[in-house]
Coordinates of C-alpha atoms in Angstrom, one line a residue:
E1 CA 106.2 87.3 206.9
K2 CA 106.5 85.4 210.7
G3 CA 103.8 87.9 211.9
T4 CA 106.2 88.7 214.8
I5 CA 108.0 91.9 216.6
T6 CA 111.3 91.6 218.6
I7 CA 112.3 94.1 221.0
I8 CA 116.0 93.6 222.1
D9 CA 118.3 95.4 224.4
N10 CA 121.3 94.6 226.2
G11 CA 120.5 95.4 229.4
I12 CA 121.1 93.7 232.9
G13 CA 118.9 90.0 231.8
M14 CA 117.4 88.1 234.4
T15 CA 118.1 84.6 236.2
Q16 CA 115.5 82.2 236.0
E17 CA 114.6 83.0 239.7
E18 CA 114.0 86.5 238.9
L19 CA 111.9 85.5 235.6
V20 CA 109.7 83.7 238.2
E21 CA 109.5 86.7 240.1
N22 CA 109.0 89.3 238.0
I23 CA 107.5 88.1 235.1
G24 CA 105.6 85.1 235.9
T25 CA 103.5 86.7 239.1
I26 CA 100.8 89.1 238.3
A27 CA 101.6 92.3 240.0
K28 CA 104.6 91.4 241.2
S29 CA 107.2 94.8 240.6
G30 CA 110.4 94.2 240.4
T31 CA 111.0 97.8 239.7
K32 CA 109.7 98.8 242.6
A33 CA 111.4 96.4 244.3
F34 CA 114.9 97.5 242.5
L35 CA 113.6 100.6 243.6
N36 CA 113.1 100.1 247.7
N37 CA 116.3 98.5 247.5
L38 CA 117.9 101.0 246.8
K39 CA 116.2 103.4 249.1
Q40 CA 117.2 100.7 251.9
T41 CA 121.2 101.2 250.7
Q42 CA 120.5 104.9 251.4
Q43 CA 122.0 105.8 247.7
A44 CA 121.2 109.1 246.3
N45 CA 120.3 110.2 243.0
V46 CA 117.3 106.9 243.2
P47 CA 115.9 107.4 239.5
E48 CA 112.3 108.0 238.6
L49 CA 111.5 104.7 237.1
I50 CA 108.7 103.4 235.2
G51 CA 106.5 100.0 235.8
Q52 CA 105.9 99.7 239.9
F53 CA 102.8 98.5 240.1
G54 CA 103.7 95.1 238.1
V55 CA 101.0 94.9 235.6
G56 CA 102.0 97.2 232.8
F57 CA 104.0 94.1 230.7
Y58 CA 100.3 92.4 230.2
S59 CA 99.5 94.7 227.8
A60 CA 101.2 92.4 225.7
F61 CA 98.7 90.3 225.3
M62 CA 96.7 92.3 223.8
V63 CA 98.4 93.0 220.7
A64 CA 100.2 89.4 220.5
E65 CA 98.5 85.9 221.0
K66 CA 101.9 84.3 222.2
V67 CA 105.0 85.9 224.2
E68 CA 107.8 84.7 224.3
I69 CA 111.3 86.1 226.2
F70 CA 115.2 85.0 225.9
T71 CA 117.2 86.5 228.4
K72 CA 120.6 86.3 230.2
K73 CA 121.8 87.7 233.3
A74 CA 124.8 90.1 233.1
G75 CA 127.4 89.7 235.1
D76 CA 127.3 85.7 235.9
K77 CA 129.4 84.0 233.9
A78 CA 127.9 80.5 234.7
A79 CA 124.4 82.0 234.8
K80 CA 122.6 80.3 232.0
A81 CA 119.8 81.9 229.4
V82 CA 116.3 81.1 229.7
H83 CA 113.4 80.9 227.3
W84 CA 109.7 81.8 229.0
T85 CA 106.9 81.4 227.0
S86 CA 103.2 82.2 227.6
E87 CA 99.6 81.9 225.7
G88 CA 98.4 85.1 228.8
K89 CA 95.5 82.5 229.6
D90 CA 96.5 80.5 233.3
S91 CA 99.9 79.1 232.2
F92 CA 103.5 80.1 231.3
V93 CA 106.6 77.6 229.7
I94 CA 110.1 78.1 231.3
E95 CA 113.4 76.0 230.2
D96 CA 117.1 76.8 229.5
C97 CA 118.0 77.9 226.6
E98 CA 121.2 79.3 224.5
R99 CA 122.0 82.8 224.4
Y100 CA 125.8 84.9 224.6
A101 CA 124.5 88.3 224.6
Q102 CA 124.0 89.8 228.3
G103 CA 120.0 91.1 227.7
T104 CA 116.7 90.3 227.1
E105 CA 115.2 89.7 224.2
I106 CA 111.0 89.5 223.9
I107 CA 109.0 88.3 221.2
L108 CA 105.6 89.8 220.1
H109 CA 103.3 87.0 217.8
L110 CA 100.6 89.3 216.3
N111 CA 97.2 88.7 216.7
G112 CA 95.0 89.0 213.8
D113 CA 93.8 92.1 214.5
S114 CA 97.3 94.1 215.6
K115 CA 98.7 92.9 211.8
N116 CA 99.5 96.7 211.9
Y117 CA 101.9 96.9 213.6
L118 CA 104.5 94.9 211.8
E119 CA 104.4 97.8 208.9
S120 CA 107.7 100.0 210.2
W121 CA 105.7 103.0 209.6
K122 CA 103.7 102.1 212.1
I123 CA 106.5 101.3 214.4
R124 CA 108.3 104.5 213.8
E125 CA 104.7 106.7 214.5
I126 CA 104.3 105.0 218.1
I127 CA 107.9 105.7 218.8
K128 CA 108.1 109.3 217.8
K129 CA 104.9 110.6 219.5
Y130 CA 105.7 108.9 222.6
S131 CA 109.2 108.8 222.9
D132 CA 111.2 110.7 220.4
Y133 CA 113.1 112.4 223.3
I134 CA 113.8 109.8 225.8
E135 CA 117.8 109.8 226.5
H136 CA 119.0 105.9 225.0
P137 CA 118.4 105.2 221.2
I138 CA 115.3 103.3 219.7
V139 CA 116.8 101.0 217.0
L140 CA 115.2 99.6 214.1
V141 CA 116.1 96.5 212.3
E142 CA 114.3 95.5 209.2
K143 CA 115.0 93.9 206.2
D144 CA 114.7 95.8 203.1
E145 CA 112.9 94.1 199.6
K146 CA 117.0 92.6 198.4
G147 CA 117.0 90.5 202.1
E148 CA 119.6 93.4 203.3
V149 CA 119.7 94.5 207.2
K150 CA 118.9 97.9 207.7
E151 CA 119.4 100.0 210.9
D152 CA 117.6 103.2 211.6
T153 CA 117.5 104.9 215.1
L154 CA 114.0 106.6 215.2
N155 CA 114.3 109.0 217.7
S156 CA 116.0 112.5 218.2
M157 CA 117.1 111.8 221.6
K158 CA 117.3 115.2 221.7
A159 CA 114.4 117.6 224.1
I160 CA 115.1 121.3 222.7
W161 CA 113.7 122.3 225.7
L162 CA 116.3 120.7 227.5
R163 CA 118.9 122.6 226.7
N164 CA 120.7 125.6 226.9
P165 CA 118.8 128.7 224.9
S166 CA 121.6 130.2 224.3
E167 CA 122.8 126.7 221.7
I168 CA 119.7 126.9 220.0
T169 CA 118.9 128.6 216.7
E170 CA 116.1 130.3 215.9
D171 CA 115.4 127.7 212.7
E172 CA 115.5 125.3 215.5
Y173 CA 112.8 126.8 217.1
K174 CA 110.6 126.8 214.5
Q175 CA 111.4 123.2 213.3
F176 CA 110.6 122.6 216.8
Y177 CA 106.7 125.1 216.6
T178 CA 105.8 123.8 213.2
H179 CA 106.2 120.0 214.1
L180 CA 104.2 121.4 217.9
S181 CA 101.5 123.4 216.1
H182 CA 101.3 122.1 212.8
Y183 CA 100.5 126.7 212.2
G184 CA 103.8 126.7 209.8
S185 CA 106.5 129.2 210.4
E186 CA 105.0 132.2 211.8
L187 CA 106.2 132.3 215.4
L188 CA 106.5 135.6 217.7
K189 CA 108.2 134.7 220.8
H190 CA 109.5 131.6 222.1
I191 CA 109.8 131.1 226.2
H192 CA 111.8 128.9 227.6
Y193 CA 110.8 128.2 231.7
S194 CA 111.6 126.0 234.4
A195 CA 110.0 126.3 237.6
E196 CA 111.4 124.4 241.0
G197 CA 110.7 124.3 244.4
K198 CA 106.7 122.3 245.3
S199 CA 106.3 122.2 241.5
E200 CA 109.6 121.2 239.2
F201 CA 108.9 121.1 235.4
K202 CA 110.3 122.6 232.2
S203 CA 108.5 124.1 229.3
L204 CA 109.2 125.4 226.4
L205 CA 106.2 127.8 225.0
F206 CA 105.9 129.2 221.8
L207 CA 103.1 132.6 220.8
P208 CA 102.1 132.2 217.4
A209 CA 102.2 135.6 215.2
K210 CA 100.0 134.7 213.5
A211 CA 96.3 133.5 214.6
P212 CA 95.3 129.9 212.4
M213 CA 91.5 129.7 210.3
D214 CA 90.8 126.9 212.8
I215 CA 91.4 128.5 215.9
F216 CA 87.7 128.4 217.2
S217 CA 87.1 125.2 216.0
A218 CA 85.9 122.1 218.8
D219 CA 89.7 120.8 218.7
T220 CA 91.6 123.4 218.2
R221 CA 90.0 124.2 221.6
K222 CA 90.8 120.9 222.8
K223 CA 94.7 120.3 221.7
G224 CA 97.1 122.1 224.0
L225 CA 100.1 121.7 225.3
H226 CA 102.8 118.7 225.2
L227 CA 102.8 116.8 228.2
Y228 CA 105.8 115.1 228.9
V229 CA 106.8 113.4 232.2
K230 CA 110.7 112.7 232.2
R231 CA 111.0 113.0 228.0
I232 CA 107.7 110.5 227.9
F233 CA 104.8 111.9 226.5
I234 CA 101.8 111.3 228.1
T235 CA 99.3 113.7 225.6
D236 CA 98.4 116.9 224.1
D237 CA 95.0 116.7 225.0
C238 CA 94.8 118.2 229.0
P239 CA 92.8 120.6 229.3
G240 CA 93.9 122.1 233.0
I241 CA 97.6 122.7 232.0
L242 CA 96.4 126.1 231.1
P243 CA 93.0 128.0 230.7
D244 CA 91.1 128.2 228.1
Y245 CA 91.8 131.9 227.2
L246 CA 95.7 130.7 226.4
R247 CA 94.7 127.9 224.5
F248 CA 96.5 129.4 221.6
V249 CA 99.6 129.0 223.5
K250 CA 101.6 125.5 221.7
G251 CA 104.6 124.2 223.1
V252 CA 106.2 121.4 225.7
V253 CA 105.4 120.9 229.7
D254 CA 107.9 118.4 231.1
S255 CA 107.0 117.5 234.7
A256 CA 109.5 116.2 237.4
D257 CA 106.5 115.2 239.7
L258 CA 104.2 113.2 238.3
P259 CA 104.2 109.5 237.7
L260 CA 105.6 108.1 234.2
N261 CA 102.4 105.9 234.7
I262 CA 99.7 108.0 235.3
S263 CA 96.4 107.7 233.4
R264 CA 95.5 110.3 231.0
E265 CA 91.8 110.2 232.9
M266 CA 93.7 110.8 236.5
L267 CA 95.6 114.0 234.6
Q268 CA 91.9 116.3 235.1
D269 CA 92.0 117.1 238.6
N270 CA 95.3 116.2 239.4
P271 CA 97.1 119.1 241.7
Q272 CA 100.6 119.0 239.8
I273 CA 98.6 120.0 237.2
T274 CA 96.9 122.6 239.1
K275 CA 100.5 124.1 240.2
I276 CA 101.4 123.8 236.4
N277 CA 98.5 125.7 234.8
K278 CA 99.1 128.3 237.9
S279 CA 103.0 129.1 237.3
L280 CA 102.9 129.0 233.3
T281 CA 99.5 131.2 234.0
S282 CA 101.7 133.9 235.3
K283 CA 104.2 133.8 233.5
L284 CA 102.5 134.6 230.0
L285 CA 100.8 137.1 231.3
S286 CA 104.6 138.5 232.6
E287 CA 105.5 137.9 229.6
F288 CA 102.3 139.8 227.5
K289 CA 102.9 142.8 229.8
K290 CA 106.5 142.5 228.6
L291 CA 106.0 142.6 224.8
L292 CA 103.7 144.9 225.4
E293 CA 106.0 147.7 227.1
N294 CA 109.3 146.5 225.3
E295 CA 107.7 146.0 221.7
R296 CA 104.4 147.4 221.0
E297 CA 104.0 147.2 217.9
K298 CA 104.2 143.1 217.7
Y299 CA 102.2 143.4 221.1
E300 CA 99.7 145.2 218.8
G301 CA 99.8 143.0 216.1
F302 CA 99.1 139.8 218.0
F303 CA 96.8 141.4 220.2
K304 CA 94.7 141.9 217.0
E305 CA 94.7 137.8 216.1
F306 CA 94.5 136.5 219.7
G307 CA 92.9 139.5 221.3
K308 CA 89.3 138.4 221.1
I309 CA 90.1 134.9 223.3
I310 CA 92.8 136.7 225.6
K311 CA 89.5 139.4 226.6
E312 CA 87.9 135.8 228.0
G313 CA 89.9 135.7 231.0
L314 CA 88.6 138.8 232.3
H315 CA 85.1 136.5 232.8
T316 CA 86.5 133.4 234.0
D317 CA 89.6 134.4 235.7
F318 CA 89.0 135.7 238.3
T319 CA 92.9 135.4 239.8
N320 CA 94.4 136.7 237.3
K321 CA 92.0 139.4 236.3
E322 CA 94.0 142.5 237.2
K323 CA 96.9 141.1 235.0
I324 CA 95.0 141.0 232.1
Q325 CA 93.3 144.0 232.9
D326 CA 96.5 145.4 231.9
V327 CA 97.5 143.8 228.7
V328 CA 94.0 144.3 227.1
L329 CA 93.4 146.8 224.1
F330 CA 90.5 149.0 222.8
E331 CA 90.7 151.9 220.5
S332 CA 89.1 154.7 220.9
M333 CA 87.1 157.6 219.4
K334 CA 90.1 160.2 220.3
N335 CA 92.4 157.6 218.8
A336 CA 93.1 157.2 215.0
P337 CA 91.5 154.3 213.6
G338 CA 93.6 151.1 214.3
K339 CA 95.6 152.4 217.3
L340 CA 94.6 150.4 219.8
I341 CA 95.3 151.7 223.7
T342 CA 95.7 150.3 227.1
L343 CA 93.1 150.6 229.8
K344 CA 95.9 152.4 231.5
E345 CA 96.2 155.2 229.2
Y346 CA 92.9 155.8 228.9
R347 CA 92.8 156.1 232.7
D348 CA 96.0 158.2 232.4
A349 CA 94.9 161.1 229.4
M350 CA 91.4 161.6 231.3
P351 CA 90.6 165.2 231.9
E352 CA 90.2 165.9 236.1
A353 CA 86.4 166.5 236.2
Q354 CA 86.1 163.0 234.3
K355 CA 84.0 160.7 237.0
E356 CA 83.9 157.2 234.7
I357 CA 85.5 155.2 231.7
Y358 CA 83.4 155.3 228.8
Y359 CA 83.0 152.7 226.3
I360 CA 80.1 151.8 223.6
I361 CA 79.6 148.7 222.1
G362 CA 79.0 148.2 218.7
E363 CA 79.3 146.1 215.1
D364 CA 82.5 147.7 213.3
R365 CA 83.5 151.3 214.0
N366 CA 82.0 152.8 211.6
A367 CA 79.3 152.3 213.0
L368 CA 80.2 153.4 216.4
E369 CA 81.6 157.3 215.4
N370 CA 78.3 158.6 214.6
S371 CA 76.5 157.1 216.9
P372 CA 74.0 159.9 218.4
H373 CA 75.2 158.6 221.8
L374 CA 78.9 160.2 221.9
E375 CA 77.4 163.7 221.0
A376 CA 77.8 164.7 224.7
F377 CA 81.4 163.2 225.6
K378 CA 83.0 165.4 222.0
S379 CA 81.6 168.5 223.2
R380 CA 82.9 168.2 226.2
G381 CA 86.9 166.2 225.1
Y382 CA 86.3 163.2 226.6
D383 CA 87.1 160.1 225.1
V384 CA 85.1 156.7 224.8
L385 CA 86.3 152.9 224.6
F386 CA 85.3 151.5 220.8
M387 CA 83.5 147.3 222.2
T388 CA 83.4 145.9 218.4
D389 CA 85.1 142.3 219.0
G390 CA 81.9 139.8 219.9
I391 CA 82.8 138.9 223.2
D392 CA 83.3 143.0 224.7
E393 CA 79.8 143.2 225.8
W394 CA 80.1 139.7 227.3
V395 CA 83.8 140.2 229.3
V396 CA 82.8 144.0 230.0
Q397 CA 79.7 142.3 232.7
S398 CA 83.1 141.4 234.9
L399 CA 85.2 145.1 234.1
L400 CA 83.4 146.7 236.9
E401 CA 86.1 148.8 237.0
Y402 CA 89.5 150.6 236.6
D403 CA 91.9 152.1 238.9
T404 CA 88.7 153.1 241.5
K405 CA 87.1 154.3 237.6
H406 CA 84.2 152.9 236.8
L407 CA 83.5 151.6 233.3
K408 CA 79.8 153.1 232.1
A409 CA 78.5 152.2 228.9
V410 CA 77.1 155.0 226.9
G411 CA 73.8 154.2 225.6
K412 CA 72.7 152.6 229.1
G413 CA 71.0 154.0 231.8
D414 CA 71.0 158.2 232.7
I415 CA 74.3 160.1 232.6
D416 CA 75.3 162.2 235.2
F417 CA 78.7 163.7 233.9
G418 CA 79.4 166.0 237.9
D419 CA 79.9 169.3 236.2
D420 CA 78.5 172.3 235.5
T421 CA 77.2 171.6 232.5
A422 CA 75.6 168.6 233.5
K423 CA 74.1 170.6 236.0
A424 CA 72.7 173.4 233.0
A425 CA 71.6 170.0 230.9
Q426 CA 69.5 168.3 234.3
E427 CA 67.6 171.9 234.7
K428 CA 66.6 171.9 230.7
T429 CA 65.9 168.8 231.1
E430 CA 63.4 169.3 233.7
K431 CA 62.3 172.3 232.5
A432 CA 61.8 170.3 228.9
T433 CA 59.8 167.8 230.5
Q434 CA 57.4 169.8 232.7
E435 CA 56.9 171.8 229.2
H436 CA 56.0 168.8 227.1
K437 CA 54.3 167.1 229.7
T438 CA 51.1 165.9 227.3
L439 CA 53.2 165.2 224.2
L440 CA 55.6 163.0 226.2
E441 CA 52.4 161.1 227.1
A442 CA 51.1 160.6 224.2
L443 CA 53.9 159.9 222.0
Q444 CA 54.4 157.6 224.9
K445 CA 51.0 155.7 223.8
K446 CA 51.8 155.6 220.2
L447 CA 54.9 154.1 221.2
D448 CA 53.8 151.7 224.4
E449 CA 54.4 148.4 222.2
K450 CA 57.6 149.1 221.4
V451 CA 59.4 151.4 224.5
K452 CA 59.4 151.4 228.1
E453 CA 59.5 155.7 228.4
V454 CA 59.7 158.1 225.9
R455 CA 62.1 161.0 227.6
F456 CA 64.1 163.8 227.1
S457 CA 67.6 163.4 226.6
K458 CA 70.9 164.5 228.5
R459 CA 73.8 163.5 226.2
L460 CA 71.8 164.3 222.6
T461 CA 73.1 167.4 221.3
D462 CA 73.1 167.5 217.4
S463 CA 70.8 164.2 217.0
A464 CA 66.9 164.6 217.9
C465 CA 66.5 161.3 219.0
C466 CA 68.4 157.8 220.3
L467 CA 67.9 154.9 222.4
V468 CA 69.2 153.7 225.1
S469 CA 69.2 150.5 227.7
D470 CA 68.2 150.4 231.6
E471 CA 71.2 150.6 233.6
F472 CA 71.4 146.8 233.8
D473 CA 69.8 145.1 230.6
P474 CA 71.6 143.8 227.9
G475 CA 72.9 146.1 225.5
V476 CA 71.3 145.5 222.0
H477 CA 74.2 144.2 220.3
M478 CA 74.2 141.4 222.9
E479 CA 70.7 140.5 222.0
R480 CA 72.5 140.4 218.4
L481 CA 74.9 138.3 219.3
M482 CA 72.9 136.0 221.0
K483 CA 70.1 135.6 218.1
A484 CA 72.7 135.4 216.2
L485 CA 73.7 132.1 218.0
N486 CA 69.9 131.0 217.2
Q487 CA 69.6 131.3 221.7
A488 CA 66.2 132.1 222.8
M489 CA 66.6 136.1 225.4
P490 CA 63.7 137.3 225.7
S491 CA 63.6 141.4 223.7
R492 CA 63.3 144.4 226.5
K493 CA 61.6 147.3 225.7
R494 CA 64.1 150.4 225.4
I495 CA 64.0 154.2 226.5
L496 CA 64.0 156.5 223.2
E497 CA 65.0 159.6 224.4
L498 CA 64.9 163.2 222.7
N499 CA 67.1 166.3 222.3
P500 CA 65.1 169.2 224.0
D501 CA 66.8 171.7 221.8
H502 CA 65.7 169.4 218.5
P503 CA 63.3 171.7 216.0
I504 CA 61.3 169.0 215.8
V505 CA 60.0 168.9 219.5
S506 CA 59.2 172.3 219.1
G507 CA 57.2 171.3 215.8
L508 CA 55.5 168.4 217.8
Q509 CA 54.0 170.3 220.6
K510 CA 52.6 173.0 217.5
L511 CA 50.9 169.8 215.8
Y512 CA 49.8 168.4 219.1
D513 CA 48.0 171.9 220.1
K514 CA 46.7 172.0 217.3
S515 CA 45.0 169.0 217.0
P516 CA 45.8 165.9 219.8
D517 CA 43.9 163.2 217.9
D518 CA 45.8 164.3 214.2
A519 CA 47.1 160.9 212.9
R520 CA 50.4 162.3 211.7
L521 CA 51.5 162.4 215.3
A522 CA 51.9 157.8 215.2
D523 CA 53.9 158.8 212.1
F524 CA 55.8 161.0 213.6
A525 CA 56.9 158.6 216.4
G526 CA 57.2 155.5 214.9
L527 CA 59.5 157.4 212.3
L528 CA 61.6 158.9 214.8
Y529 CA 62.0 155.0 216.7
D530 CA 62.9 154.0 213.5
Q531 CA 65.5 156.8 213.0
A532 CA 66.7 156.0 216.5
L533 CA 67.5 152.4 215.4
L534 CA 69.0 153.1 212.3
T535 CA 71.4 156.1 213.9
E536 CA 73.0 152.4 216.0
G537 CA 73.3 150.5 213.2
S538 CA 69.9 147.8 214.1
P539 CA 68.2 147.0 211.6
V540 CA 64.4 148.6 210.6
P541 CA 61.4 146.2 211.9
D542 CA 59.3 147.6 208.7
P543 CA 61.9 148.8 205.8
L544 CA 58.7 149.4 203.5
N545 CA 56.5 151.1 206.1
F546 CA 59.1 153.6 207.0
A547 CA 59.7 154.1 203.5
K548 CA 55.9 154.9 202.9
K549 CA 56.2 157.1 205.9
L550 CA 59.2 159.2 205.0
A551 CA 57.2 159.3 201.4
N552 CA 54.2 161.0 202.3
L553 CA 55.9 163.3 204.9
M554 CA 58.2 164.3 201.7
A555 CA 55.0 164.8 200.0
F556 CA 53.5 166.8 201.9
N557 CA 56.1 169.4 202.8
L558 CA 56.4 169.9 198.9
E559 CA 53.1 170.0 198.4
K560 CA 53.4 172.8 201.5
G561 CA 56.1 174.6 199.0
V562 CA 58.2 173.6 202.3

């Protein structure tokens, strides 16, 4: 009714002289003087206290049109109580008053724009957010509708991250995780971690079992670990505290090194935050590896939920790249659908003759399993990693090798297996190139607007043709991804490879020998190109034209009685 909020403590209070010096003098810090005095007297365990710049009290006038202080010094029976009043302008009034209990009482007369702070729910919200875990009770005293006084302790005073893990139940962990994350109770693992030395902090981290539906939203990316300093909440928006590829990790970090009155702006490039980031990242990656080695099924489930995000670190975190390489998982051609393997497991299973780690990028496993690019690898018994996450083609640009073996895309550049069969394949393609030189030139001319080269393939054993990119060109999957994101990316011509053993080649050669100007050569060249697009899962530019050509070819052969 009076529009006031009163804050009362039973602390040491102040004399009139102390009140003038500490409150009536702007930028005069009683806290700082108190700490300096402790240091000069060489007292041990000097506390870390807020309020060392002497201006915090004046923030009261942001919400109050007048502030009153009633205070009485503790331990001095002769000391009089003092009343201080100011409207935050150019003066204050100070006078003696009656007060029997030691301590201080501050009354804020709220201005018209700040009446919402009179609502008890608002006070509860503020205390719960910023001071829930400080070790002293904060009690709300108010009258109910009947005029009866109620007292309610607003803060829990229980910082779960400071307790002994053996004393914390699984239900308590889940409740705290739900409170922090709003994800629900699907919790995979909790991690207690304390750092000492150059950077001192305590943390409690949570690995979710399931990714939330909004995992890729901007707001989810922004909100991270809750940063506390000496149990006082600072922010849940501290971008540097964890790398972006670990943004799904929830939890609390309580620092002993950061000042309590640090601004959220100063956190951006703070060296202590950088040290915390380095320490937490190393700890989390080691926990991933332990989970992978000791609870494989759990880790695979976790990676299926968050693997797309973890892989970002291969491209963005050069310092921890090797650690990340050890915990990323992929499907592969020789393993059952859904089965995930590490790069180390792939490397250990490689035949001695295999020189490189092979991978293929595409939309899904079904499309990749039937790719003509895999034929030579199947015939040799070589495994191929299936990369089906949208981010894979981006991150693999930074994953150039693993354990001395280079990573090689099966649909890019030339393939050199480096064995006896490779030598035979090389001789076969060279011979075919000489025998069909004019045919290749004719096909190239017909497809000049679509491909940069028509050549014979060393990677095909059954299919008639396939399209490949130059070694350092972006793959077709990357082009589709960028177009889906409305990002401009010039299309690059690729190479059409033909199987020298396929009957189509000898048939085309006979047609060419009979009549180099036969109009059907252009149709067959276009059909080969469209067929190569279909087998890799790419759309045909002109489906109607493709269907007409195919229908004409069928009709022609049926009329011939074939």
